[in-house]
Amino acid sequence: MCGIIGYVGPEQAQNFILDGLATLEYRGYDSTGLVVINDDGAKLVRSVGRVSSVRDELAGKPLIGKLGIGHTRWATHGAPLERNAHPHTDSDKQFYVVHNGIVENFQDIKTMLEAQSVTFKSDTDTEVIPQLLAYNYKKLGDVKEAFLKTIRSLKGAYSVVMVTPLSPDTMYAARLSSPLVIGIGDKENFIASDPTPIMEHTKKVIFLNDYEAAVITAESCEIIHIKKGKLAKRIPEELEYDPEQALLGDHPNFMIKEVYEAPQTVRSALLGRLRVEQKLIKLGGLELVEEQLRYIDRIIIVSCGTSFYASLVGEYLIEEIAGIPVEVQQASEFKYRVEPLNRSTMVIAVSQSGETADTLAALEKVAGYGVLRLGVVNAVGSSIARLTDAGVYCHAGSEQSVASTKAFIAQVTVLALIALYLSDGNTPLYEEMINELDKLPAKIEAILKLEPAIKKLAKKYSHHRDFLYIGRRYMYPVALEGALKLKELSYIHAEGYAGGEMKHGPLAMIDENFPTMALALDGELFEKTMSNIQEIKARGGPVIAICNDPAKLKDLADDVIKIPKTIEQLQPLLAAIPLQLFAYHCALALGRNVDRPRNLAKSVTVE
Ligand code: F6R
């Protein structure tokens, strides 16, 4: 949610800011803005729409200045209008602020400032920050002190970066529950919501922690603990980076690029961890907490959206393979729920971005209980990765398309490894699963070859307004995920159901205009899924079946997608791929923007 970027150094700030904003656009894309500071003051440009529209506006008349900040917005308070776009400034146009998060006490601050005759121009919560800063500056006469005092007054979640012509060579930044990373360059420094835009300039970074502020010039970076008011000693860390990851290559958009990365995603998640010859699972991240893991008798997995559905697959896997009771909770519910927790409970947070506000809050909630907190996270160095006691990285590489695809594949792969690791080899499925995991990338490659056929199906079905996805056991979470992909990408209404629930209500919706995607792979419950399909057909509902053996569905399913066989426990990793491709092609057939679906943002850093 909202992308923040900033530069100070010898180069023109605008170039880095515009390129960086384009990289961060996945975080929000309803309006864009930047401000650049030079000896004559500040130059501000804001516009409703994408970064490209600001780039066009500035073509031939660039903003001159070597200090600047920019923002790409996902609206929370106030509609996407120019007046609500960031950077925001105070009435005297002295302080320019970009903000990600929510200022929960903005109304109190606003009321206080309005009583001092301050007039607000936007509908945002953010505008209180520069206005309060101006108010504090009048009293204190020192920019840094005024900034720190202002930040201390804010409640909620924020990452804030501020520049002012009063201090034309310095960026001021602060963070609470919303990410900010500082790039330390050679006589130039950078700041951003995630490391991607920075990494081609420097790999030395400092992730700001909660309650930290930074005062950044081209040559220095001072970190201050906001509450204690003392300097914090932070040593920059080196990040690994593959610049190819951020490029589209020959692909028309990031979504299809990322779907096609699934085989490599599985390989990367397994690399060094799955030792097929030795029949061994090696998870270095968990060895650190091996002793504590022995005493775990209950696992709660917290996550949101697609990560939640990957977690549901993880629940089935860990319970069946490791024999430990698991419950998966939506992080947004878990954090407000009252339930008994004790030291033998382990909480696993599953998150692609590692910045999801609800998942972070869920981890923070259990901080005082002495429970072990694990992370299954993709973004290296992210807040969740740093907040957990131990974890296993997904190694899926950067995922840029708003809809999660390869991250789901990586999360399920890692959860399967965790299940095997926790089983200590005490499951009859141990060897078979190890062997099958190793074969998955080749099987996914075979499924990707079905894209032209799936595209045809998408064309045939994309005019429908509703869709049902059904599956049983391991296919149930996949049905939920398939329905989510379809609705978020194509805006077709889709619902996922466990096959066994059909008679308890959903069957009432079925008619010739309400197709069903049935996950009818071979396995223990195949016959039961067949009964569901019979019941749907008897009511005139069209059926597409994802299956291993089309002959078994002859005269029943209207269309079939045949995928390779694997053991039931790993079927989600194969079945998810045709569903991603189907949603993708339905969206394209309907002219949707697949990488940037309306109303959504990639990293949900507000509640
Ligand atoms: C859907 C999607 C979202 C995310 C959810 C959690 O395609 O991408 O549902 O899965 O917002 O995000 P992370 O995994 O970053 O915590």
Coordinates of C-alpha atoms and ligand atoms in Angstrom, one line a residue:
M1 CA 0.0 0.0 0.0
C2 CA 1.6 3.2 -1.2
G3 CA 5.2 3.3 -2.4
I4 CA 7.7 5.8 -1.0
I5 CA 11.0 6.8 -2.6
G6 CA 13.6 9.4 -1.9
Y7 CA 17.1 10.5 -3.0
V8 CA 19.9 12.7 -1.9
G9 CA 23.2 12.9 -3.7
P10 CA 25.1 14.4 -6.6
E11 CA 22.6 13.4 -9.3
Q12 CA 19.2 14.8 -10.3
A13 CA 16.8 13.3 -7.9
Q14 CA 13.9 13.2 -10.4
N15 CA 15.4 10.4 -12.4
F16 CA 15.8 8.0 -9.5
I17 CA 12.4 9.0 -8.1
L18 CA 10.5 8.3 -11.3
D19 CA 12.2 5.0 -12.0
G20 CA 11.8 4.0 -8.4
L21 CA 8.1 4.9 -8.4
A22 CA 7.5 2.8 -11.5
T23 CA 9.1 -0.2 -9.6
L24 CA 7.0 0.5 -6.6
E25 CA 3.7 1.0 -8.5
Y26 CA 2.6 -2.5 -7.5
R27 CA 2.0 -1.0 -4.0
G28 CA -0.6 1.4 -5.2
Y29 CA -1.4 3.2 -8.4
D30 CA -4.2 5.6 -8.1
S31 CA -2.1 8.8 -8.0
T32 CA 1.5 9.8 -8.1
G33 CA 3.6 12.7 -6.9
L34 CA 7.1 14.0 -6.2
V35 CA 8.8 17.0 -4.8
V36 CA 12.4 18.1 -5.6
I37 CA 14.3 20.7 -3.5
N38 CA 16.8 23.1 -4.9
D39 CA 18.3 26.5 -3.9
D40 CA 15.1 28.3 -5.1
G41 CA 12.8 26.2 -2.9
A42 CA 10.6 23.2 -3.6
K43 CA 9.0 22.1 -6.9
L44 CA 5.9 19.8 -6.4
V45 CA 4.1 17.8 -9.1
R46 CA 1.1 15.6 -8.3
S47 CA -1.2 13.8 -10.6
V48 CA -4.1 11.3 -10.5
G49 CA -3.1 8.1 -12.3
R50 CA 0.0 6.2 -13.0
V51 CA 3.7 7.2 -12.8
S52 CA 3.8 7.3 -16.6
S53 CA 1.4 10.3 -16.6
V54 CA 3.8 12.3 -14.3
R55 CA 6.7 11.2 -16.4
D56 CA 4.9 12.5 -19.5
E57 CA 4.0 15.8 -17.7
L58 CA 7.7 16.3 -16.8
A59 CA 9.1 15.4 -20.2
G60 CA 11.1 18.3 -21.5
K61 CA 10.8 20.3 -18.3
P62 CA 12.4 18.2 -15.6
L63 CA 12.4 19.2 -11.9
I64 CA 16.0 20.3 -11.1
G65 CA 17.4 19.4 -7.7
K66 CA 19.5 16.8 -5.9
L67 CA 17.1 16.1 -3.1
G68 CA 13.6 14.7 -3.6
I69 CA 10.9 12.3 -2.5
G70 CA 8.1 10.6 -4.4
H71 CA 5.0 8.6 -3.7
T72 CA 2.6 6.3 -5.5
R73 CA -0.8 6.1 -3.7
W74 CA -3.4 3.5 -2.8
A75 CA -6.2 5.6 -1.4
T76 CA -7.3 5.1 2.2
H77 CA -8.5 8.5 3.4
G78 CA -9.9 10.5 0.5
A79 CA -10.7 9.7 -3.1
P80 CA -7.9 9.5 -5.7
L81 CA -7.9 13.2 -6.5
E82 CA -4.9 15.6 -7.1
R83 CA -5.5 17.3 -3.8
N84 CA -5.2 14.0 -2.0
A85 CA -2.0 12.8 -3.8
H86 CA 1.3 12.9 -1.9
P87 CA 3.6 14.7 -1.1
H88 CA 1.5 16.8 1.2
T89 CA 2.6 20.2 2.5
D90 CA 1.7 22.7 5.2
S91 CA -0.1 26.0 4.6
D92 CA 3.3 27.9 4.2
K93 CA 4.7 25.2 1.8
Q94 CA 7.7 24.6 3.9
F95 CA 7.5 20.9 4.8
Y96 CA 6.8 18.1 2.2
V97 CA 5.7 14.7 3.4
V98 CA 5.1 11.3 1.9
H99 CA 3.4 8.7 4.0
N100 CA 2.4 5.1 3.9
G101 CA 0.0 3.8 6.6
I102 CA -2.7 5.4 8.6
V103 CA -2.6 8.2 11.2
E104 CA -5.3 6.9 13.5
N105 CA -5.4 10.1 15.7
F106 CA -5.4 12.4 12.7
Q107 CA -8.8 13.8 13.7
D108 CA -7.6 14.9 17.1
I109 CA -4.5 16.6 15.6
K110 CA -6.6 18.2 12.9
T111 CA -9.1 19.6 15.4
M112 CA -6.2 21.0 17.5
L113 CA -4.6 22.6 14.5
E114 CA -7.9 24.0 13.2
A115 CA -8.4 25.7 16.5
Q116 CA -5.1 27.4 15.7
S117 CA -6.6 28.6 12.4
V118 CA -4.8 26.1 10.2
T119 CA -6.8 25.3 7.0
F120 CA -6.6 21.9 5.5
K121 CA -6.7 21.3 1.8
S122 CA -7.0 17.6 1.4
D123 CA -9.3 14.8 2.7
T124 CA -6.3 12.7 3.9
D125 CA -5.0 11.8 7.3
T126 CA -1.5 12.5 6.0
E127 CA -1.9 16.3 5.7
V128 CA -1.8 16.6 9.5
I129 CA 1.9 15.6 9.5
P130 CA 3.3 18.6 7.5
Q131 CA 0.8 20.9 9.2
L132 CA 1.8 19.7 12.7
L133 CA 5.4 19.9 11.7
A134 CA 5.1 23.5 10.7
Y135 CA 3.3 24.2 14.0
N136 CA 6.1 22.5 16.0
Y137 CA 8.8 24.2 13.9
K138 CA 7.4 27.6 14.8
K139 CA 7.8 26.8 18.4
L140 CA 11.1 24.9 18.3
G141 CA 13.0 26.6 15.4
D142 CA 14.8 23.4 14.6
V143 CA 13.8 21.1 11.8
K144 CA 15.1 17.8 13.3
E145 CA 13.5 18.5 16.7
A146 CA 10.3 19.5 15.1
F147 CA 10.2 16.3 13.0
L148 CA 10.9 14.1 16.0
K149 CA 8.2 15.8 18.1
T150 CA 5.7 15.5 15.3
I151 CA 6.5 11.8 14.8
R152 CA 6.1 11.2 18.5
S153 CA 2.5 12.6 18.3
L154 CA 1.4 10.1 15.7
K155 CA -0.6 7.0 16.5
G156 CA -1.3 4.2 14.0
A157 CA 1.0 2.8 11.4
Y158 CA 3.4 4.9 9.4
S159 CA 6.4 5.2 7.3
V160 CA 7.1 8.9 6.7
V161 CA 9.7 10.7 4.7
M162 CA 10.0 14.5 4.7
V163 CA 12.0 17.1 2.9
T164 CA 12.1 20.9 3.4
P165 CA 13.8 23.9 1.7
L166 CA 14.8 24.9 5.2
S167 CA 17.3 22.0 5.2
P168 CA 18.0 21.5 1.5
D169 CA 20.4 18.6 1.7
T170 CA 18.6 16.3 4.2
M171 CA 15.8 13.7 4.1
Y172 CA 14.0 12.9 7.4
A173 CA 12.4 9.6 7.8
A174 CA 10.5 7.5 10.4
R175 CA 8.9 4.2 10.7
L176 CA 6.2 2.4 12.8
S177 CA 4.7 -0.8 11.5
S178 CA 5.2 0.1 7.8
P179 CA 8.4 -0.6 5.9
L180 CA 11.2 1.7 4.9
V181 CA 14.7 0.8 3.8
I182 CA 17.7 3.1 3.4
G183 CA 20.2 2.4 0.7
I184 CA 23.7 3.5 1.6
G185 CA 25.6 4.6 -1.6
D186 CA 28.9 6.3 -2.4
K187 CA 28.2 10.0 -1.5
E188 CA 24.5 9.4 -2.2
N189 CA 21.8 7.8 -0.2
F190 CA 18.4 6.4 -1.1
I191 CA 15.2 5.5 0.7
A192 CA 12.3 3.3 -0.4
S193 CA 9.4 1.2 0.7
D194 CA 11.2 -2.0 -0.4
P195 CA 14.8 -2.6 -1.6
T196 CA 13.9 -3.3 -5.3
P197 CA 14.4 0.3 -6.7
I198 CA 17.5 0.8 -4.6
M199 CA 19.4 -2.4 -5.4
E200 CA 20.7 -1.5 -8.8
H201 CA 22.5 1.5 -7.1
T202 CA 23.7 -0.1 -3.9
K203 CA 23.4 -3.4 -2.0
K204 CA 24.2 -1.9 1.3
V205 CA 20.9 -1.3 3.2
I206 CA 19.5 -0.5 6.6
F207 CA 15.9 -1.6 7.2
L208 CA 14.5 0.9 9.7
N209 CA 13.0 -0.7 12.7
D210 CA 9.8 0.4 14.5
Y211 CA 10.2 3.6 16.4
E212 CA 13.3 4.6 14.5
A213 CA 13.9 7.8 12.6
A214 CA 16.6 8.7 10.2
V215 CA 18.3 11.9 9.2
I216 CA 19.9 11.3 5.8
T217 CA 22.3 13.5 3.8
A218 CA 24.4 12.4 0.8
E219 CA 27.3 11.6 3.1
S220 CA 25.7 10.5 6.3
C221 CA 22.8 8.5 7.8
E222 CA 22.0 9.0 11.5
I223 CA 19.4 6.7 13.1
I224 CA 17.6 7.9 16.2
H225 CA 15.4 5.9 18.5
I226 CA 12.2 8.0 18.5
K227 CA 11.0 7.2 22.0
K228 CA 14.4 7.3 23.7
G229 CA 15.7 10.2 21.6
K230 CA 19.1 8.5 21.4
L231 CA 21.3 7.6 18.5
A232 CA 20.8 3.9 17.5
K233 CA 23.9 2.1 16.1
R234 CA 22.9 0.3 12.9
I235 CA 25.3 -1.5 10.6
P236 CA 24.2 -1.7 7.0
E237 CA 23.6 -5.2 5.7
E238 CA 24.4 -6.5 2.2
L239 CA 21.5 -7.8 0.2
E240 CA 21.7 -10.4 -2.6
Y241 CA 20.0 -9.3 -5.8
D242 CA 19.3 -10.6 -9.2
P243 CA 18.4 -7.6 -11.3
E244 CA 16.9 -9.9 -14.0
Q245 CA 14.1 -10.7 -11.6
A246 CA 12.7 -7.2 -11.9
L247 CA 12.6 -7.3 -15.7
L248 CA 9.8 -8.5 -17.9
G249 CA 12.0 -10.1 -20.6
D250 CA 9.8 -11.3 -23.4
H251 CA 6.7 -11.5 -21.4
P252 CA 3.8 -9.1 -21.9
N253 CA 3.1 -8.7 -18.2
F254 CA 4.5 -9.7 -14.8
M255 CA 1.6 -12.1 -14.0
I256 CA 2.4 -14.5 -16.9
K257 CA 6.1 -14.1 -16.3
E258 CA 5.6 -15.2 -12.7
V259 CA 3.2 -18.1 -13.6
Y260 CA 5.9 -19.4 -15.9
E261 CA 8.5 -19.1 -13.1
A262 CA 6.7 -21.8 -11.1
P263 CA 9.0 -24.7 -12.0
Q264 CA 12.0 -22.6 -11.0
T265 CA 10.2 -21.4 -7.9
V266 CA 9.8 -25.0 -6.8
R267 CA 13.4 -25.8 -7.6
S268 CA 14.6 -22.7 -5.6
A269 CA 12.4 -23.5 -2.6
L270 CA 13.8 -27.1 -2.6
L271 CA 17.4 -26.2 -3.3
G272 CA 19.8 -27.5 -0.6
R273 CA 16.8 -28.4 1.5
L274 CA 15.5 -31.5 -0.3
R275 CA 18.3 -34.2 -0.2
V276 CA 16.8 -36.9 -2.4
E277 CA 19.7 -39.3 -2.2
Q278 CA 20.0 -39.1 1.6
K279 CA 16.2 -38.9 2.0
L280 CA 16.7 -35.9 4.2
I281 CA 15.1 -32.5 4.7
K282 CA 17.5 -29.8 5.8
L283 CA 16.0 -26.6 6.9
G284 CA 18.8 -24.5 8.3
G285 CA 16.4 -21.8 9.6
L286 CA 14.6 -24.3 11.8
E287 CA 17.8 -26.0 13.2
L288 CA 18.3 -22.9 15.4
V289 CA 15.0 -23.7 17.2
E290 CA 15.2 -27.5 17.0
E291 CA 15.0 -27.9 20.8
Q292 CA 11.9 -25.7 21.1
L293 CA 10.2 -27.5 18.2
R294 CA 10.3 -30.8 20.2
Y295 CA 7.8 -29.4 22.7
I296 CA 5.3 -28.0 20.1
D297 CA 1.8 -29.7 20.4
R298 CA -0.3 -27.1 18.6
I299 CA 0.4 -24.9 15.6
I300 CA -1.5 -21.8 14.5
I301 CA -0.8 -20.4 11.1
V302 CA -1.7 -16.8 10.5
S303 CA -1.9 -15.2 7.0
C304 CA -4.2 -13.4 4.6
G305 CA -5.6 -13.9 1.1
T306 CA -3.6 -16.2 -1.1
S307 CA -1.1 -16.9 1.7
F308 CA -4.1 -17.9 3.8
Y309 CA -5.1 -20.5 1.2
A310 CA -1.5 -21.8 1.0
S311 CA -1.6 -22.0 4.8
L312 CA -4.8 -24.2 4.6
V313 CA -2.8 -26.6 2.4
G314 CA -0.1 -26.4 5.0
E315 CA -2.6 -27.4 7.7
Y316 CA -3.6 -30.5 5.9
L317 CA 0.0 -31.4 5.2
I318 CA 1.4 -30.8 8.7
E319 CA -1.5 -32.6 10.4
E320 CA -1.3 -35.6 8.0
I321 CA 2.5 -35.9 7.8
A322 CA 3.8 -34.6 11.2
G323 CA 0.7 -35.4 13.3
I324 CA 0.6 -32.0 15.0
P325 CA -2.8 -30.3 15.3
V326 CA -2.9 -27.1 13.2
E327 CA -5.4 -24.4 12.8
V328 CA -5.2 -21.7 10.2
Q329 CA -6.6 -18.3 11.1
Q330 CA -7.0 -15.2 9.0
A331 CA -4.6 -12.8 10.6
S332 CA -7.2 -10.0 10.6
E333 CA -9.4 -12.2 12.9
F334 CA -6.7 -13.8 14.9
K335 CA -5.4 -10.5 16.2
Y336 CA -8.7 -9.6 17.8
R337 CA -9.7 -13.0 19.0
V338 CA -9.4 -14.1 22.6
E339 CA -8.1 -17.6 22.9
P340 CA -5.8 -19.6 25.2
L341 CA -2.2 -19.8 24.1
N342 CA 0.7 -21.3 25.8
R343 CA 4.4 -22.1 25.4
S344 CA 3.8 -25.3 23.5
T345 CA 1.9 -23.4 20.8
M346 CA 3.8 -22.3 17.7
V347 CA 2.6 -19.5 15.5
I348 CA 3.7 -19.6 11.8
A349 CA 3.2 -16.4 9.8
V350 CA 2.9 -17.0 6.1
S351 CA 3.4 -14.0 3.9
Q352 CA 4.9 -13.2 0.5
S353 CA 5.7 -9.5 1.2
G354 CA 6.5 -10.0 4.9
E355 CA 4.9 -6.6 5.4
T356 CA 1.1 -7.4 5.7
A357 CA -0.2 -5.3 8.5
D358 CA -2.6 -7.9 9.9
T359 CA -0.1 -10.7 9.8
L360 CA 2.5 -8.5 11.6
A361 CA -0.1 -7.5 14.2
A362 CA -1.0 -11.2 14.7
L363 CA 2.7 -11.9 15.5
E364 CA 2.9 -8.9 17.8
K365 CA -0.2 -10.1 19.6
V366 CA 1.5 -13.3 20.7
A367 CA 4.8 -11.6 21.7
G368 CA 4.2 -11.8 25.4
Y369 CA 3.1 -15.5 25.5
G370 CA 6.5 -17.1 25.0
V371 CA 5.3 -18.9 21.9
L372 CA 7.7 -19.8 19.1
R373 CA 7.1 -17.6 16.1
L374 CA 8.1 -18.9 12.7
G375 CA 8.0 -17.1 9.3
V376 CA 7.4 -18.5 5.9
V377 CA 8.2 -15.3 4.0
N378 CA 9.3 -14.5 0.5
A379 CA 10.7 -10.9 0.9
V380 CA 14.1 -11.2 2.5
G381 CA 14.7 -8.8 5.4
S382 CA 11.0 -7.8 5.6
S383 CA 9.3 -6.9 8.8
I384 CA 7.8 -10.4 9.4
A385 CA 11.2 -12.1 8.6
R386 CA 12.8 -9.9 11.2
L387 CA 10.1 -10.2 13.8
T388 CA 10.0 -14.0 13.9
D389 CA 12.3 -16.2 16.0
A390 CA 13.1 -18.4 13.0
G391 CA 11.8 -19.3 9.6
V392 CA 12.2 -20.7 6.1
Y393 CA 12.4 -18.2 3.2
C394 CA 10.4 -19.0 0.1
H395 CA 13.1 -17.9 -2.3
A396 CA 10.5 -17.2 -5.0
G397 CA 12.3 -14.0 -6.1
S398 CA 10.5 -10.7 -6.4
E399 CA 6.8 -11.1 -7.2
Q400 CA 5.6 -7.9 -8.9
S401 CA 2.1 -8.7 -10.2
V402 CA -0.5 -7.8 -7.7
A403 CA -2.1 -11.2 -7.8
S404 CA 0.0 -13.8 -6.1
T405 CA 0.9 -16.8 -8.2
K406 CA 4.5 -18.1 -7.8
A407 CA 4.5 -17.1 -4.1
F408 CA 1.5 -19.5 -3.5
I409 CA 3.6 -22.3 -5.2
A410 CA 6.6 -21.4 -3.1
Q411 CA 4.6 -21.2 0.2
V412 CA 3.0 -24.6 -0.4
T413 CA 6.4 -26.2 -1.3
V414 CA 8.0 -24.7 1.9
L415 CA 5.1 -25.9 4.1
A416 CA 5.4 -29.4 2.6
L417 CA 9.1 -29.3 3.6
I418 CA 8.2 -28.1 7.1
A419 CA 5.7 -30.9 7.4
L420 CA 8.3 -33.5 6.4
Y421 CA 10.9 -31.8 8.7
L422 CA 8.6 -31.9 11.7
S423 CA 7.6 -35.5 11.0
D424 CA 11.2 -36.6 11.7
G425 CA 10.7 -39.3 9.0
N426 CA 7.9 -40.8 11.0
T427 CA 5.3 -41.0 8.3
P428 CA 4.7 -43.7 5.7
L429 CA 4.6 -40.9 3.1
Y430 CA 8.1 -39.6 3.8
E431 CA 10.1 -41.2 1.0
E432 CA 7.3 -41.0 -1.5
M433 CA 6.9 -37.3 -0.9
I434 CA 10.6 -36.6 -1.2
N435 CA 10.7 -38.4 -4.5
E436 CA 7.6 -36.7 -5.8
L437 CA 8.7 -33.2 -4.7
D438 CA 11.8 -33.7 -6.9
K439 CA 9.6 -34.5 -9.9
L440 CA 7.3 -31.5 -9.6
P441 CA 9.1 -28.9 -11.6
A442 CA 9.0 -31.1 -14.8
K443 CA 5.3 -31.8 -14.2
I444 CA 4.6 -28.1 -13.9
E445 CA 6.5 -27.5 -17.1
A446 CA 4.1 -30.0 -18.8
I447 CA 1.1 -28.1 -17.5
L448 CA 2.4 -24.8 -18.7
K449 CA 2.3 -26.2 -22.2
L450 CA -1.5 -26.4 -21.9
E451 CA -1.8 -22.6 -22.0
P452 CA -3.2 -22.3 -25.5
A453 CA -6.0 -24.8 -24.6
I454 CA -6.7 -23.0 -21.4
K455 CA -6.9 -19.7 -23.2
K456 CA -9.6 -21.2 -25.5
L457 CA -11.6 -22.3 -22.5
A458 CA -11.2 -18.9 -20.9
K459 CA -12.6 -17.3 -24.1
K460 CA -15.5 -19.7 -24.0
Y461 CA -16.4 -19.1 -20.4
S462 CA -15.3 -15.5 -19.6
H463 CA -18.8 -14.0 -20.4
H464 CA -20.3 -15.7 -17.4
R465 CA -21.0 -13.5 -14.4
D466 CA -20.6 -16.2 -11.8
F467 CA -18.4 -19.2 -11.2
L468 CA -18.1 -21.9 -8.6
Y469 CA -14.9 -23.7 -7.7
I470 CA -15.2 -27.0 -5.9
G471 CA -12.7 -29.4 -4.4
R472 CA -12.3 -31.8 -1.5
R473 CA -9.4 -32.4 0.9
Y474 CA -6.2 -31.0 -0.5
M475 CA -8.2 -29.6 -3.4
Y476 CA -10.5 -27.5 -1.2
P477 CA -8.0 -24.8 -0.5
V478 CA -7.0 -24.8 -4.1
A479 CA -10.7 -24.2 -5.0
L480 CA -10.7 -21.2 -2.7
E481 CA -7.5 -19.9 -4.3
G482 CA -8.8 -20.5 -7.8
A483 CA -11.9 -18.5 -7.1
L484 CA -9.9 -15.7 -5.6
K485 CA -7.7 -15.5 -8.7
L486 CA -10.7 -15.4 -11.0
K487 CA -12.5 -12.7 -9.0
E488 CA -9.5 -10.4 -8.4
L489 CA -8.2 -10.6 -12.0
S490 CA -11.4 -10.7 -14.1
Y491 CA -13.9 -9.2 -11.6
I492 CA -16.2 -12.3 -12.3
H493 CA -18.0 -13.3 -9.2
A494 CA -16.5 -16.6 -8.0
E495 CA -16.9 -18.7 -4.9
G496 CA -14.8 -21.6 -3.7
Y497 CA -16.5 -24.5 -1.8
A498 CA -15.7 -27.8 -0.4
G499 CA -17.5 -30.3 -2.6
G500 CA -19.2 -31.8 0.4
E501 CA -20.9 -28.5 1.2
M502 CA -22.7 -28.3 -2.1
K503 CA -25.9 -29.8 -0.8
H504 CA -25.9 -27.5 2.2
G505 CA -26.7 -24.4 0.1
P506 CA -24.5 -23.6 -2.9
L507 CA -26.3 -26.1 -5.2
A508 CA -29.3 -23.7 -5.2
M509 CA -27.3 -21.3 -7.3
I510 CA -26.6 -23.8 -10.1
D511 CA -28.2 -23.3 -13.5
E512 CA -27.0 -23.1 -17.1
N513 CA -25.5 -19.7 -16.5
F514 CA -23.5 -20.7 -13.5
P515 CA -20.4 -22.8 -14.4
T516 CA -18.4 -24.9 -12.0
M517 CA -14.6 -25.5 -12.1
A518 CA -14.4 -29.0 -10.5
L519 CA -11.1 -30.2 -9.1
A520 CA -11.5 -33.9 -9.9
L521 CA -8.1 -35.3 -9.6
D522 CA -7.5 -39.0 -8.8
G523 CA -7.4 -39.8 -5.1
E524 CA -9.4 -41.1 -2.2
L525 CA -12.3 -38.8 -2.7
F526 CA -12.5 -38.8 -6.5
E527 CA -15.8 -40.7 -6.5
K528 CA -17.3 -38.2 -4.1
T529 CA -16.3 -35.3 -6.4
M530 CA -17.8 -37.2 -9.3
S531 CA -21.1 -37.3 -7.4
N532 CA -20.9 -33.5 -7.0
I533 CA -20.4 -33.1 -10.7
Q534 CA -23.4 -35.4 -11.4
E535 CA -25.5 -33.2 -9.2
I536 CA -24.4 -30.1 -10.9
K537 CA -25.0 -31.6 -14.4
A538 CA -28.4 -32.7 -13.3
R539 CA -29.3 -29.1 -12.7
G540 CA -27.9 -27.9 -16.0
G541 CA -24.7 -26.4 -14.7
P542 CA -21.7 -26.4 -17.1
V543 CA -18.6 -28.1 -15.7
I544 CA -14.9 -27.7 -16.4
A545 CA -13.0 -30.5 -14.7
I546 CA -9.3 -30.5 -13.8
C547 CA -8.5 -34.1 -13.9
N548 CA -5.8 -36.8 -14.4
D549 CA -7.9 -39.1 -16.6
P550 CA -10.5 -37.5 -18.9
A551 CA -12.0 -40.9 -19.8
K552 CA -13.4 -41.0 -16.2
L553 CA -15.3 -37.8 -16.9
K554 CA -16.5 -38.7 -20.3
D555 CA -20.1 -37.6 -21.0
L556 CA -20.1 -35.7 -17.7
A557 CA -17.8 -32.7 -17.8
D558 CA -18.3 -30.1 -20.6
D559 CA -14.6 -29.5 -20.8
V560 CA -11.6 -31.0 -19.2
I561 CA -8.0 -29.9 -18.4
K562 CA -5.8 -33.0 -18.0
I563 CA -2.8 -32.5 -15.7
P564 CA 0.0 -35.0 -14.7
K565 CA -0.5 -37.3 -11.7
T566 CA 1.2 -36.8 -8.4
I567 CA 0.4 -37.9 -4.8
E568 CA -2.6 -36.2 -3.3
Q569 CA -0.6 -34.3 -0.8
L570 CA 1.3 -32.5 -3.6
Q571 CA -1.6 -32.0 -6.0
P572 CA -2.2 -28.4 -5.0
L573 CA 1.2 -27.5 -6.5
L574 CA 0.0 -28.8 -9.9
A575 CA -3.7 -27.9 -9.8
A576 CA -3.1 -24.3 -9.0
I577 CA -1.3 -23.6 -12.2
P578 CA -4.2 -24.2 -14.7
L579 CA -6.4 -22.1 -12.4
Q580 CA -3.9 -19.3 -12.5
L581 CA -3.8 -19.5 -16.3
F582 CA -7.6 -19.7 -16.6
A583 CA -8.1 -16.6 -14.4
Y584 CA -5.3 -14.8 -16.4
H585 CA -6.9 -15.5 -19.8
C586 CA -10.5 -14.7 -18.6
A587 CA -9.1 -11.3 -17.4
L588 CA -7.3 -10.7 -20.7
A589 CA -10.5 -11.7 -22.6
L590 CA -12.4 -9.1 -20.6
G591 CA -9.7 -6.4 -21.2
R592 CA -8.6 -6.2 -17.6
N593 CA -5.2 -5.0 -16.4
V594 CA -3.8 -8.3 -15.1
D595 CA -0.9 -6.8 -13.2
R596 CA -2.8 -4.0 -11.6
P597 CA -6.4 -5.1 -10.8
R598 CA -8.7 -2.3 -9.7
N599 CA -8.9 -1.3 -6.1
L600 CA -6.0 -3.6 -5.0
A601 CA -2.4 -3.2 -4.0
K602 CA 0.4 -5.7 -3.6
S603 CA 1.6 -5.1 -0.1
V604 CA -1.3 -4.5 2.3
T605 CA 0.5 -2.5 5.0
V606 CA -2.6 -1.0 6.5
E607 CA -5.3 -2.8 8.4
Ligands
F6R1 C1 -4.0 -12.4 -3.9 C2 -3.0 -11.8 -3.1 C3 -3.3 -11.4 -1.7 C4 -2.1 -11.7 -0.8 C5 -2.5 -11.1 0.6 C6 -1.4 -11.5 1.6 O1 -3.6 -12.8 -5.2 O2 -1.9 -11.6 -3.6 O3 -4.5 -12.0 -1.3 O4 -1.9 -13.0 -0.8 O5 -2.6 -9.8 0.6 O6 -0.2 -10.9 1.2 P1 1.2 -11.4 1.8 O7 1.4 -12.8 1.3 O8 2.2 -10.4 1.2 O9 1.1 -11.3 3.3

